[in-house]
XYZ file of C-alpha atoms in Angstrom:
565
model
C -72.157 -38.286 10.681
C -72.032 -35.057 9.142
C -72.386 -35.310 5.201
C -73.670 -32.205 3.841
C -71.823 -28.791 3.699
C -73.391 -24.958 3.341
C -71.782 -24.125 -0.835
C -72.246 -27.839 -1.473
C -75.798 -28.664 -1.387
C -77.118 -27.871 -4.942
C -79.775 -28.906 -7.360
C -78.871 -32.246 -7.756
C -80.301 -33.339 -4.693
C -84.287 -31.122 -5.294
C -86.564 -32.275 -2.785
C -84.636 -34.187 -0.699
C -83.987 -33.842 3.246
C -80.715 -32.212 4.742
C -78.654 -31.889 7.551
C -76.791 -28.859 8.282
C -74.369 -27.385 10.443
C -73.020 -23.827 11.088
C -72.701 -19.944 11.765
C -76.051 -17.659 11.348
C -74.452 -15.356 8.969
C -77.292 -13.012 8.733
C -80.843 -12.880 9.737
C -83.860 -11.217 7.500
C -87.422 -10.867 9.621
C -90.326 -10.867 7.698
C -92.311 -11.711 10.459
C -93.870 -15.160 10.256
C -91.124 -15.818 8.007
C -87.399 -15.466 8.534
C -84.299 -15.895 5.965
C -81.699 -16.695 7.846
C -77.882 -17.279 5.892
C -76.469 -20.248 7.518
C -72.143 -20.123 6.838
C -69.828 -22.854 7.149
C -65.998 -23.227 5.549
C -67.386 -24.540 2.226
C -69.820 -21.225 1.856
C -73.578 -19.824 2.723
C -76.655 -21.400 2.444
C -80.453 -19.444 2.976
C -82.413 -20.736 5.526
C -86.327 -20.307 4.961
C -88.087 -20.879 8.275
C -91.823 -20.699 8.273
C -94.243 -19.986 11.127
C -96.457 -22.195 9.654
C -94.168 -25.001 8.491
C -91.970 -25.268 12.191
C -93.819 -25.533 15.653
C -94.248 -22.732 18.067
C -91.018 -23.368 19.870
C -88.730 -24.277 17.331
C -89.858 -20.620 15.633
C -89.628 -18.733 18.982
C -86.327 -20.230 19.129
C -85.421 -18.648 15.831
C -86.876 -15.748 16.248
C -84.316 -15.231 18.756
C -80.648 -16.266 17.026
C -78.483 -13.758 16.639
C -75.292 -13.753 14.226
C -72.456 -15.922 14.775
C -74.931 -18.748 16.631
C -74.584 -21.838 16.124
C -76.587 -24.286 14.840
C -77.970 -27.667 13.253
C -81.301 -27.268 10.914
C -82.974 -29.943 8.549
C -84.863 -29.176 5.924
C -86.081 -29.899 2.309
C -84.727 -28.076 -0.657
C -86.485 -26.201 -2.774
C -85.639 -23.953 -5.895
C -85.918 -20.261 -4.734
C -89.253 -18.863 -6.320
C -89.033 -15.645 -7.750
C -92.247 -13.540 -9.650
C -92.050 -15.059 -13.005
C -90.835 -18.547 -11.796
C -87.574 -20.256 -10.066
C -83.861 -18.832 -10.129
C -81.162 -21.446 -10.172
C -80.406 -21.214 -6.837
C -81.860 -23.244 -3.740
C -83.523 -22.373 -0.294
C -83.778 -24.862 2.522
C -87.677 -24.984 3.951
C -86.352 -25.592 7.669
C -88.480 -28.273 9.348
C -85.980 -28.851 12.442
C -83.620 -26.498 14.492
C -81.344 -26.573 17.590
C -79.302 -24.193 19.175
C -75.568 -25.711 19.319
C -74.230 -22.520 20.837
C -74.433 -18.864 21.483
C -71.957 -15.880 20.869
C -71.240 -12.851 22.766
C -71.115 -9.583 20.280
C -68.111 -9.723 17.951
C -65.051 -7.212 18.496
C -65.359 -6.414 15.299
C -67.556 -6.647 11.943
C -66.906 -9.709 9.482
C -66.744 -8.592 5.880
C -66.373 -4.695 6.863
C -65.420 -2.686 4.748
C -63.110 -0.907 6.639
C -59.973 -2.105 7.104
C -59.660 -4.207 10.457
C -56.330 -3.181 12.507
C -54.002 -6.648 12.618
C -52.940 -6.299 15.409
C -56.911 -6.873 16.525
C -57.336 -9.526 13.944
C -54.858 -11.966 14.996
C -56.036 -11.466 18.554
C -59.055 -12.518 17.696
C -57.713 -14.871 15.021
C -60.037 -17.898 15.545
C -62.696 -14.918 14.382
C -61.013 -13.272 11.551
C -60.807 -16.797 9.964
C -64.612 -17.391 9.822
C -64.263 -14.931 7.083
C -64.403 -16.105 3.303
C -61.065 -15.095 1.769
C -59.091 -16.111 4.580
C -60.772 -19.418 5.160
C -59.863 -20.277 1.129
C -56.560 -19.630 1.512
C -55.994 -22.377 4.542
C -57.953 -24.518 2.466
C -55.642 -23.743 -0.401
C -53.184 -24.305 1.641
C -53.930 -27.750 2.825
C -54.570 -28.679 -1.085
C -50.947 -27.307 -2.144
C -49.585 -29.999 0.867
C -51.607 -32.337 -0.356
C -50.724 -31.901 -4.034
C -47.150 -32.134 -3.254
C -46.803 -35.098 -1.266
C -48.847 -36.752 -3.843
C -46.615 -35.569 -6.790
C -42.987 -36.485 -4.451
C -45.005 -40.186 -3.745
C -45.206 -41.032 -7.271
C -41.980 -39.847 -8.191
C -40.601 -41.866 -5.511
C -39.206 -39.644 -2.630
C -40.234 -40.637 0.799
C -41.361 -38.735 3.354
C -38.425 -38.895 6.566
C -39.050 -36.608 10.002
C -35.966 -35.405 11.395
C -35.553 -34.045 14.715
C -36.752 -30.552 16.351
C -34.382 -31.107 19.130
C -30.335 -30.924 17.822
C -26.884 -29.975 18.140
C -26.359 -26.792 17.475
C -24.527 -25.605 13.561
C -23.957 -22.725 11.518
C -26.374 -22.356 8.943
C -26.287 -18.851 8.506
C -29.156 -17.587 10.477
C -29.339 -16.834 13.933
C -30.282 -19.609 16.185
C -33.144 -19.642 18.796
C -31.873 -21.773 21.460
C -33.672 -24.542 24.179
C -32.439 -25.214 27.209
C -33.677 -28.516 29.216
C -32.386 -31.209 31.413
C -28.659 -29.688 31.258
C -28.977 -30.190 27.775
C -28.671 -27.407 24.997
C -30.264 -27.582 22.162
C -30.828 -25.509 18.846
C -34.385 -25.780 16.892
C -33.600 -25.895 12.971
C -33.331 -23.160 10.811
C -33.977 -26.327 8.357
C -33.641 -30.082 8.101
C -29.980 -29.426 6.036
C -27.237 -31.921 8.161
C -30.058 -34.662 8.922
C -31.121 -34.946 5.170
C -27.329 -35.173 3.726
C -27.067 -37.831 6.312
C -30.107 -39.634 5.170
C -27.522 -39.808 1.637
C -25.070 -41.296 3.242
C -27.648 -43.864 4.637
C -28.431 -44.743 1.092
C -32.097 -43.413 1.421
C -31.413 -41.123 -1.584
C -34.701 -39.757 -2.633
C -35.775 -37.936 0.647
C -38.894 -35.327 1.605
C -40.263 -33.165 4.390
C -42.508 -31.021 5.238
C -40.773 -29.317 7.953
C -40.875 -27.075 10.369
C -38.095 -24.589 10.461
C -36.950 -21.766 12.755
C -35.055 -18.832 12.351
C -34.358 -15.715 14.686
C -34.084 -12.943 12.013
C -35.471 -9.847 11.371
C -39.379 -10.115 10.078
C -40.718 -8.556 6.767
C -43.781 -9.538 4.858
C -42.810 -12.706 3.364
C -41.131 -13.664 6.892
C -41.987 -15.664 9.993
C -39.891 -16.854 13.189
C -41.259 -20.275 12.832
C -42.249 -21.419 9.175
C -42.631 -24.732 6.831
C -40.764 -25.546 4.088
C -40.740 -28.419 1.565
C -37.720 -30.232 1.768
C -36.119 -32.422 -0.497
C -32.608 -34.250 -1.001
C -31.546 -36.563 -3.672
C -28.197 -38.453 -4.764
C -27.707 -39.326 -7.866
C -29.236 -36.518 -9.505
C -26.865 -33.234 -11.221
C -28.105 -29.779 -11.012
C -30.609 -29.629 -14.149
C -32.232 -32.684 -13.132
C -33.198 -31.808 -9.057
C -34.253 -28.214 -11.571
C -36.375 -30.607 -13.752
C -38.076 -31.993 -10.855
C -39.134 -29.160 -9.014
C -40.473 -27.568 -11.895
C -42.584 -29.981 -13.021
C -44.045 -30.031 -9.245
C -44.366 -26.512 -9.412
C -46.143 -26.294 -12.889
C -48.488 -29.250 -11.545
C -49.551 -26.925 -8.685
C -50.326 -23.767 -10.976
C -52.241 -26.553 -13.524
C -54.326 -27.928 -10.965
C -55.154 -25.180 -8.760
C -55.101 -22.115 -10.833
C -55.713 -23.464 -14.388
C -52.328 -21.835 -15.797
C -50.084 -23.695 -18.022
C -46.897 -22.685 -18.447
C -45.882 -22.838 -22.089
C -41.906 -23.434 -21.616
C -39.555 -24.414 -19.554
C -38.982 -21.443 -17.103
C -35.788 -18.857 -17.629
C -32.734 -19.656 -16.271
C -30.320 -16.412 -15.519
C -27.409 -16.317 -13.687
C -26.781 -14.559 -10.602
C -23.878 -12.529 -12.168
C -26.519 -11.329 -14.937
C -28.917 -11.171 -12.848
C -27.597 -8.610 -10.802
C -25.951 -6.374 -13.739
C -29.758 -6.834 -15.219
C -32.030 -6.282 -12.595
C -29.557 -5.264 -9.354
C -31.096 -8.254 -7.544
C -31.101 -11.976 -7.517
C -34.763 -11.998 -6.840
C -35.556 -10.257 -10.601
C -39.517 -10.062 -11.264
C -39.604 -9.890 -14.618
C -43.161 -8.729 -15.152
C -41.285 -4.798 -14.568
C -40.002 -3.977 -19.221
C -37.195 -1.952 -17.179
C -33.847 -3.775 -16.701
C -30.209 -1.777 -15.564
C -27.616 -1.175 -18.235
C -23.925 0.226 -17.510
C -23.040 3.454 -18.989
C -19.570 4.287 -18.335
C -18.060 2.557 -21.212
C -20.074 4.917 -23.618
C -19.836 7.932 -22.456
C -16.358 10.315 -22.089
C -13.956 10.070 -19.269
C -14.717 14.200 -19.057
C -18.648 13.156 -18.262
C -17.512 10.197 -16.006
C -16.091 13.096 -13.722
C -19.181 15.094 -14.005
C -21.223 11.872 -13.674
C -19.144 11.284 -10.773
C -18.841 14.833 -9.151
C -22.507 15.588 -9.541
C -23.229 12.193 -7.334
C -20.518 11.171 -5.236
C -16.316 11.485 -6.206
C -15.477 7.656 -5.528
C -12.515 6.350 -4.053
C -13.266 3.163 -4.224
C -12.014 0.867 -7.404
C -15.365 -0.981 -7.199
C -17.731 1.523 -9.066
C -20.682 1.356 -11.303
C -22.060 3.843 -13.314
C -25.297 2.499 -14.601
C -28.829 3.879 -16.253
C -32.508 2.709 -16.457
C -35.011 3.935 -19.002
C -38.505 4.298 -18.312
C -40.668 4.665 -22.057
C -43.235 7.485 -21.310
C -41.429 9.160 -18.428
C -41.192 12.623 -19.822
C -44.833 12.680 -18.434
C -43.081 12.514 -14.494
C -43.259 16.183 -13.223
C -40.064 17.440 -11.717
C -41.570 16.969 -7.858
C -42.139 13.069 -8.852
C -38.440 12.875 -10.406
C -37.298 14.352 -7.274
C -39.241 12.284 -4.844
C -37.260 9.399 -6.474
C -34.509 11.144 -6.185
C -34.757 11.525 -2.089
C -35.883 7.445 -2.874
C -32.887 6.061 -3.431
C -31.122 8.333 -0.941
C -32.625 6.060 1.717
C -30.475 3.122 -0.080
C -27.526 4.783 0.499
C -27.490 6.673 -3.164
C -26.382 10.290 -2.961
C -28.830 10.911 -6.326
C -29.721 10.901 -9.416
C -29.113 12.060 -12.691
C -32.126 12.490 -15.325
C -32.655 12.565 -18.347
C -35.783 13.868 -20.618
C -36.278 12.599 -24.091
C -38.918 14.609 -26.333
C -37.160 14.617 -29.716
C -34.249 12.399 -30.061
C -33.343 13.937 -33.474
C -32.951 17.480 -32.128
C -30.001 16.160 -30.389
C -29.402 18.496 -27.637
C -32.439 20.887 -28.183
C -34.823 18.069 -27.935
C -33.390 16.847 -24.187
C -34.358 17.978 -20.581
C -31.424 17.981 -18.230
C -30.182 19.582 -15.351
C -26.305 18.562 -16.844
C -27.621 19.416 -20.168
C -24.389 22.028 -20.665
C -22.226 18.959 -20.490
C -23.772 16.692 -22.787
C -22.767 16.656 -26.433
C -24.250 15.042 -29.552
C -21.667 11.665 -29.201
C -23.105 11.386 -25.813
C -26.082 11.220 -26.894
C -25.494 9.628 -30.007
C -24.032 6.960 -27.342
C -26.495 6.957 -24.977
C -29.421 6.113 -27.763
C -27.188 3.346 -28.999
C -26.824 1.976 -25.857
C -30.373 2.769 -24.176
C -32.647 1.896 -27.476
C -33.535 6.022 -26.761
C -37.057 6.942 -28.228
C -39.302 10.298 -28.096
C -40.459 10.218 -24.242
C -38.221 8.054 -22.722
C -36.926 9.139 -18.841
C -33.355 8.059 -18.195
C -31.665 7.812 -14.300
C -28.426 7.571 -14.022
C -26.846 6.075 -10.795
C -23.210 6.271 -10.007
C -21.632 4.715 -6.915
C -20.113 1.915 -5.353
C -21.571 -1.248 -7.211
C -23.889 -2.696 -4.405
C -25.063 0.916 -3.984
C -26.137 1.261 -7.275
C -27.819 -2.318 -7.945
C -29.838 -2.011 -4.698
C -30.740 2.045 -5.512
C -31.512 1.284 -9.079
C -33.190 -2.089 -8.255
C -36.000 -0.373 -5.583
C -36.186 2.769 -8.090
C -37.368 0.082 -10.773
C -40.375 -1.415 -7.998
C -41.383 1.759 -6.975
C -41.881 3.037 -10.603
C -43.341 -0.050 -11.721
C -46.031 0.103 -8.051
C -46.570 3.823 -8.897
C -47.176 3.562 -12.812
C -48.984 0.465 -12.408
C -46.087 -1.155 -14.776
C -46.725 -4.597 -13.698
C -47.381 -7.404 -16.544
C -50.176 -9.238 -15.956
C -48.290 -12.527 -16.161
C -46.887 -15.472 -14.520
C -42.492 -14.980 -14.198
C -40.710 -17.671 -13.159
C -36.730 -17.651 -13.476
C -34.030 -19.996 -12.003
C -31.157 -18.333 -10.801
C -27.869 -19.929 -10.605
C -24.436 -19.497 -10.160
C -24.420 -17.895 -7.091
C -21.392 -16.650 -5.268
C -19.835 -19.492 -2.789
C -18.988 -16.698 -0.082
C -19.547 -12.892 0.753
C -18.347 -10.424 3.859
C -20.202 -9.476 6.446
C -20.971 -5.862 7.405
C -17.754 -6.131 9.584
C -16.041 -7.924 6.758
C -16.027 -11.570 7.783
C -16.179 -14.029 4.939
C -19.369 -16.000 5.436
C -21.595 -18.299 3.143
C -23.809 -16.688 0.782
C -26.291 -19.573 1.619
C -24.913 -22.333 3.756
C -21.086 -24.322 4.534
C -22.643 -27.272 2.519
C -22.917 -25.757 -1.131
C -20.583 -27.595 -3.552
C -18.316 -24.526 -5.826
C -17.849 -24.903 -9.301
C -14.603 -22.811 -8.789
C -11.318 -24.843 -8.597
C -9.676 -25.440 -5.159
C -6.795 -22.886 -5.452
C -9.495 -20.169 -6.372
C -11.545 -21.181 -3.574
C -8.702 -21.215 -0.997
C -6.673 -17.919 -2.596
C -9.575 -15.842 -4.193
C -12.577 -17.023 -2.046
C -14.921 -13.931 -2.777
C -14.487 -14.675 -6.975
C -15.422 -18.498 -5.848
C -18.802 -19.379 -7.192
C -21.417 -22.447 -6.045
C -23.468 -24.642 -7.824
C -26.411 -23.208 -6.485
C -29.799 -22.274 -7.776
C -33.082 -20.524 -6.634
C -36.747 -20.249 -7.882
C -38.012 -16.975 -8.137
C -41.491 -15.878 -9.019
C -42.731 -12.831 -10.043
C -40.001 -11.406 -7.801
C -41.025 -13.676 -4.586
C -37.317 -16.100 -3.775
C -39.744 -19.217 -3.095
C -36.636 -21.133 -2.132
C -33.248 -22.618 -3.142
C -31.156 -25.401 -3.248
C -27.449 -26.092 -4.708
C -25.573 -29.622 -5.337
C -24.152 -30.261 -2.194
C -20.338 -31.330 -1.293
C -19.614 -34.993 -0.780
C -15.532 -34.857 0.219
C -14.645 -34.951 3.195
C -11.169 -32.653 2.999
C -13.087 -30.159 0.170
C -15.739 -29.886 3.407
C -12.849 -29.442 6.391
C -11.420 -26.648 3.878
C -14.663 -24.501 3.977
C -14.970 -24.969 7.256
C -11.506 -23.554 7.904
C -12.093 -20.657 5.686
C -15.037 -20.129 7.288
C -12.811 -19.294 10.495
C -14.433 -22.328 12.426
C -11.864 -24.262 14.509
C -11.273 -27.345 15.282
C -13.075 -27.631 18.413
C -16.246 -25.905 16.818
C -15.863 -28.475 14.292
C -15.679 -31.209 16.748
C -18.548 -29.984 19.102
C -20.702 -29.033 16.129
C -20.008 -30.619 13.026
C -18.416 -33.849 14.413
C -21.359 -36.322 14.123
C -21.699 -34.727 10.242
C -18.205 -35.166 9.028
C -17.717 -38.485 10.594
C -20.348 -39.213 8.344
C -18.413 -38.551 5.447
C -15.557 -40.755 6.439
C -17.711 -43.650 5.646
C -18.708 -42.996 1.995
C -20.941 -39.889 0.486
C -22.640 -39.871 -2.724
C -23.255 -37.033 -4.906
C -26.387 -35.506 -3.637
C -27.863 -32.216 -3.739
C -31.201 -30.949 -3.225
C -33.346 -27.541 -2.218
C -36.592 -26.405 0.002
C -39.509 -24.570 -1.362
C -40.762 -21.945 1.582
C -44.662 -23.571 1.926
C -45.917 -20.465 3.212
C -44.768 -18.294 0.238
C -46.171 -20.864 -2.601
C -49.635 -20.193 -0.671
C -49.057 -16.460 -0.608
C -47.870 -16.346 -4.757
C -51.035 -19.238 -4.960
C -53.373 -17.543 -3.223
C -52.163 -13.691 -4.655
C -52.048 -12.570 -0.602
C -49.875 -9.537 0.241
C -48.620 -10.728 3.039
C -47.047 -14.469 4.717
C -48.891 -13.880 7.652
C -52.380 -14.416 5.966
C -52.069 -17.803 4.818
C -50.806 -18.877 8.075
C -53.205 -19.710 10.960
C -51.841 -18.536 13.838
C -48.874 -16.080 12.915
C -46.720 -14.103 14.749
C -46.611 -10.338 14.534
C -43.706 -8.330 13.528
C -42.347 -8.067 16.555
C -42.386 -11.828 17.375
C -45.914 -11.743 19.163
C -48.696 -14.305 18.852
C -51.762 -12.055 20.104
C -53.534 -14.518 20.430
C -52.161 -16.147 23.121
C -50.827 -12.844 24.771
């Protein structure tokens, strides 16, 4: 039985005999004596073997390992000796050593320095994972599972599997699709229908860690295949299922990272939240926020505002501002590489403005509509702004969506390039979110699922469906959505209704949804519930840049496992 680890055996245990297993990491030859570092998942270990202290064969044998061997040693541990006496740290005297196995020559250096292509890496993932870093974060990542079905056990949720196999819904994403046995089947984009059954079985506090599936388009904090914590309750309002969750989350930061949050964490809505920040994913480690303009300024500068960026047609405009303190340091190439920035968002520009001496009025700006402005702009615009000597204003004008998401990427791309980031911990709840939204070809669809419960009345949901808003929230930290739930409904007609505005029929309803709403005929509590995205709460945890890191065998960006390729 295997009881001691490479990283683990320390002082406590001087003079004593060990067992070892691993990787040679690296192999010193000093002639009749050889430091070897011997590597396993817990960390490296030096080897000392001794002509004189192993037989002939035994040292012949080591005189011939290479790196990435593998093999079993005992030996006696020693303190390491140095000139004026011992360090702290240990060296096993090897007395015993077999060869477990050999290894051809790597296709590419551990630990280099330069950057190893990922396409190569995950090719060769059972390789790239010998390394340190990414070797801590799976064992992070089997902690954090760990950690949370502990915490969900005592606060008595139980842990239900529900099937991989199933009928195929609408959930929002798009579907990847089995066929067997005549049968059809979808694989779940999550564990939603099977869990608000599980409520209407009376099994009301419910948890997963599931597997979900979803055929969208991958970024860095997206996989086809992925886990997510899942969790339903009945019983329980809104702040409560909040209450919950945060407490689990706050127990994973304590006990893994040593952070305590001091409050409870910021709750926004999403209506603020975008006017704020132009997203509901705000990171709120970025001092810039959005503020609208148009009210303060005159309808004669609206025009130019207006003319200079885009003459709008639409009713739905925004004409909004960000101020970075210390911009007047930007050079006129960096303002304008933002400007051909937010062009890729759809933006037609910018408008900028320099602050050096706010009480010179017009003398102490920098504008290319300087002629324009006059002292109640900017008598305005310093009311409104909080304008101080070297501020940088932009000044977006466009449809509304246009100028959230343009002013919302300016903001990241600032903060990235100016190094703007807090050094903090942000977590917000955002709630409130819309019930529906259009589609690019202007279909109304859910802004997160069918099953969210509005806080809207029923003749504002059926007559004014796109001002209709959900009792939804999401976690967000330091920018990164690490999931979302809502309070769910639990009427059967309130269901059939967003179904039917949803423009499903009555025989998609009865193919698809019929097992679900039959369900409700026979009783639903109030329930509601979210999921946490696993992989994302080891890439915040574990500060990686990318999902794809803390998984062990990911898929590329274009859907391929290398590995198996």
């Amino acid at each position: 039985m295997r009881i001691n680890y490479c990283g683990k055996v320390n002082q406590t245990i001087l003079n004593s005999y060990v067992k070892l297993y691993g990787w040679v990491n690296k192999i010193r030859d000093h002639g009749g004596i050889l430091f070897l570092d011997l590597r396993d998942m817990y960390g490296r270990t030096q080897l000392v073997i001794d002509s004189k202290k192993l037989d002939f064969t035994n040292f012949v044998l080591a005189k011939k390992l290479k790196s990435e061997y593998i093999i079993k040693v005992i030996g006696l541990i020693k303190l390491r000796p140095v000139k004026d006496g011992f360090t702290n740290k240990i060296d096993i005297f090897v007395i015993e050593l077999n060869l477990l196995s050999k290894s051809i020559k790597l296709p590419f250096k551990l630990y280099a320095k330069k950057k190893i292509k990922e396409e190569i890496r995950f090719k060769f993932r059972y390789i790239d994972l010998r390394q340190k870093k990414y070797i801590k974060k799976i064992l992070i990542r089997s902690q954090i599972i760990h950690k949370i079905r502990s915490f969900l056990d005592i606060n008595k949720f139980i842990e239900i599997e529900t099937p991989i196999l199933s009928n195929i819904t609408v959930e929002g994403a798009r579907t990847f699709i089995i066929q067997s046995h005549k049968q059809t089947f979808a694989l779940p984009q999550s564990p939603q229908i099977y869990k608000q059954i599980l409520m209407c079985s009376g099994l009301d506090r419910y948890y997963q860690i599931a597997k979900c599936f979803r055929d969208e388009d991958l970024r860095s904090d997206r996989q086809p295949e992925f886990t997510q914590i899942d969790i339903e309750t009945s019983f329980m309002n809104k702040q409560a299922i909040i209450n919950v969750v945060e407490k689990m989350i706050k127990s994973l930061f304590k006990e893994l990272l040593h952070f305590t949050f001091s409050s409870a964490f910021k709750i926004i809505k999403y209506t603020d939240a975008i006017n704020k920040y132009g997203t509901d994913k705000p990171d709120l480690r970025v001092p810039i926020k959005i503020t609208d303009i148009e009210d303060v300024i005159p309808q004669s500068l609206t025009c130019i505002f207006l003319n200079k960026l885009q003459k709008l047609t639409s009713q739905c405009n925004r004409i909004a501002a960000i101020k970075l303190k210390g911009g007047v340091c930007l050079s006129l190439k960096q303002i304008i590489k933002y400007i051909s920035f937010v062009k890729l968002y759809g933006a037609k520009g910018l408008i900028w403005i320099k602050v050096y001496n706010i009480n010179l009025g017009l003398n102490g700006l920098q504008s290319p509509i300087l002629k324009h402005i006059t002292d109640e702009v900017i008598h305005n615009l310093k009311k409104r702004l909080h304008l101080k000597n070297g501020d940088l204003v932009f000044c977006c004008a466009d449809t509304i969506n246009i100028v959230n998401t343009s002013l919302s990427v300016l903001i990241t791309q600032i903060a990235n390039d100016l190094k703007l980031y807090i050094k903090a911990w942000a977590p917000i709840w955002v709630v409130n979110f819309p019930l529906f939204k259009r589609d690019i070809v202007g279909t109304l669809t859910s802004y997160h699922h069918p099953f969210t419960a509005p806080t809207s009345t029923l003749d504002d949901i059926i007559y004014n469906p796109e001002k209709a808003f959900a009792n939804s929230f999401d976690l967000i930290i330091n920018g990164i959505e690490l999931g979302g739930g809502s309070i769910r409904i639990n009427d059967y007609k309130l269901q059939k209704i967003i179904f039917k505005l949803l423009g499903l029929t009555q025989r998609t309803l009865n193919n698809n949804f019929g097992f679900f709403l039959k369900a409700f005929k026979f009783g639903v509590p109030p329930h509601g519930g979210l999921a946490l995205g696993l992989d994302r709460i080891v890439m915040l945890l574990t500060k990686s840049d990318n999902i794809r890191d803390v998984i062990a065998f990911p898929k590329t960006n274009k859907f391929i496992c290398p590995l198996s390729v």
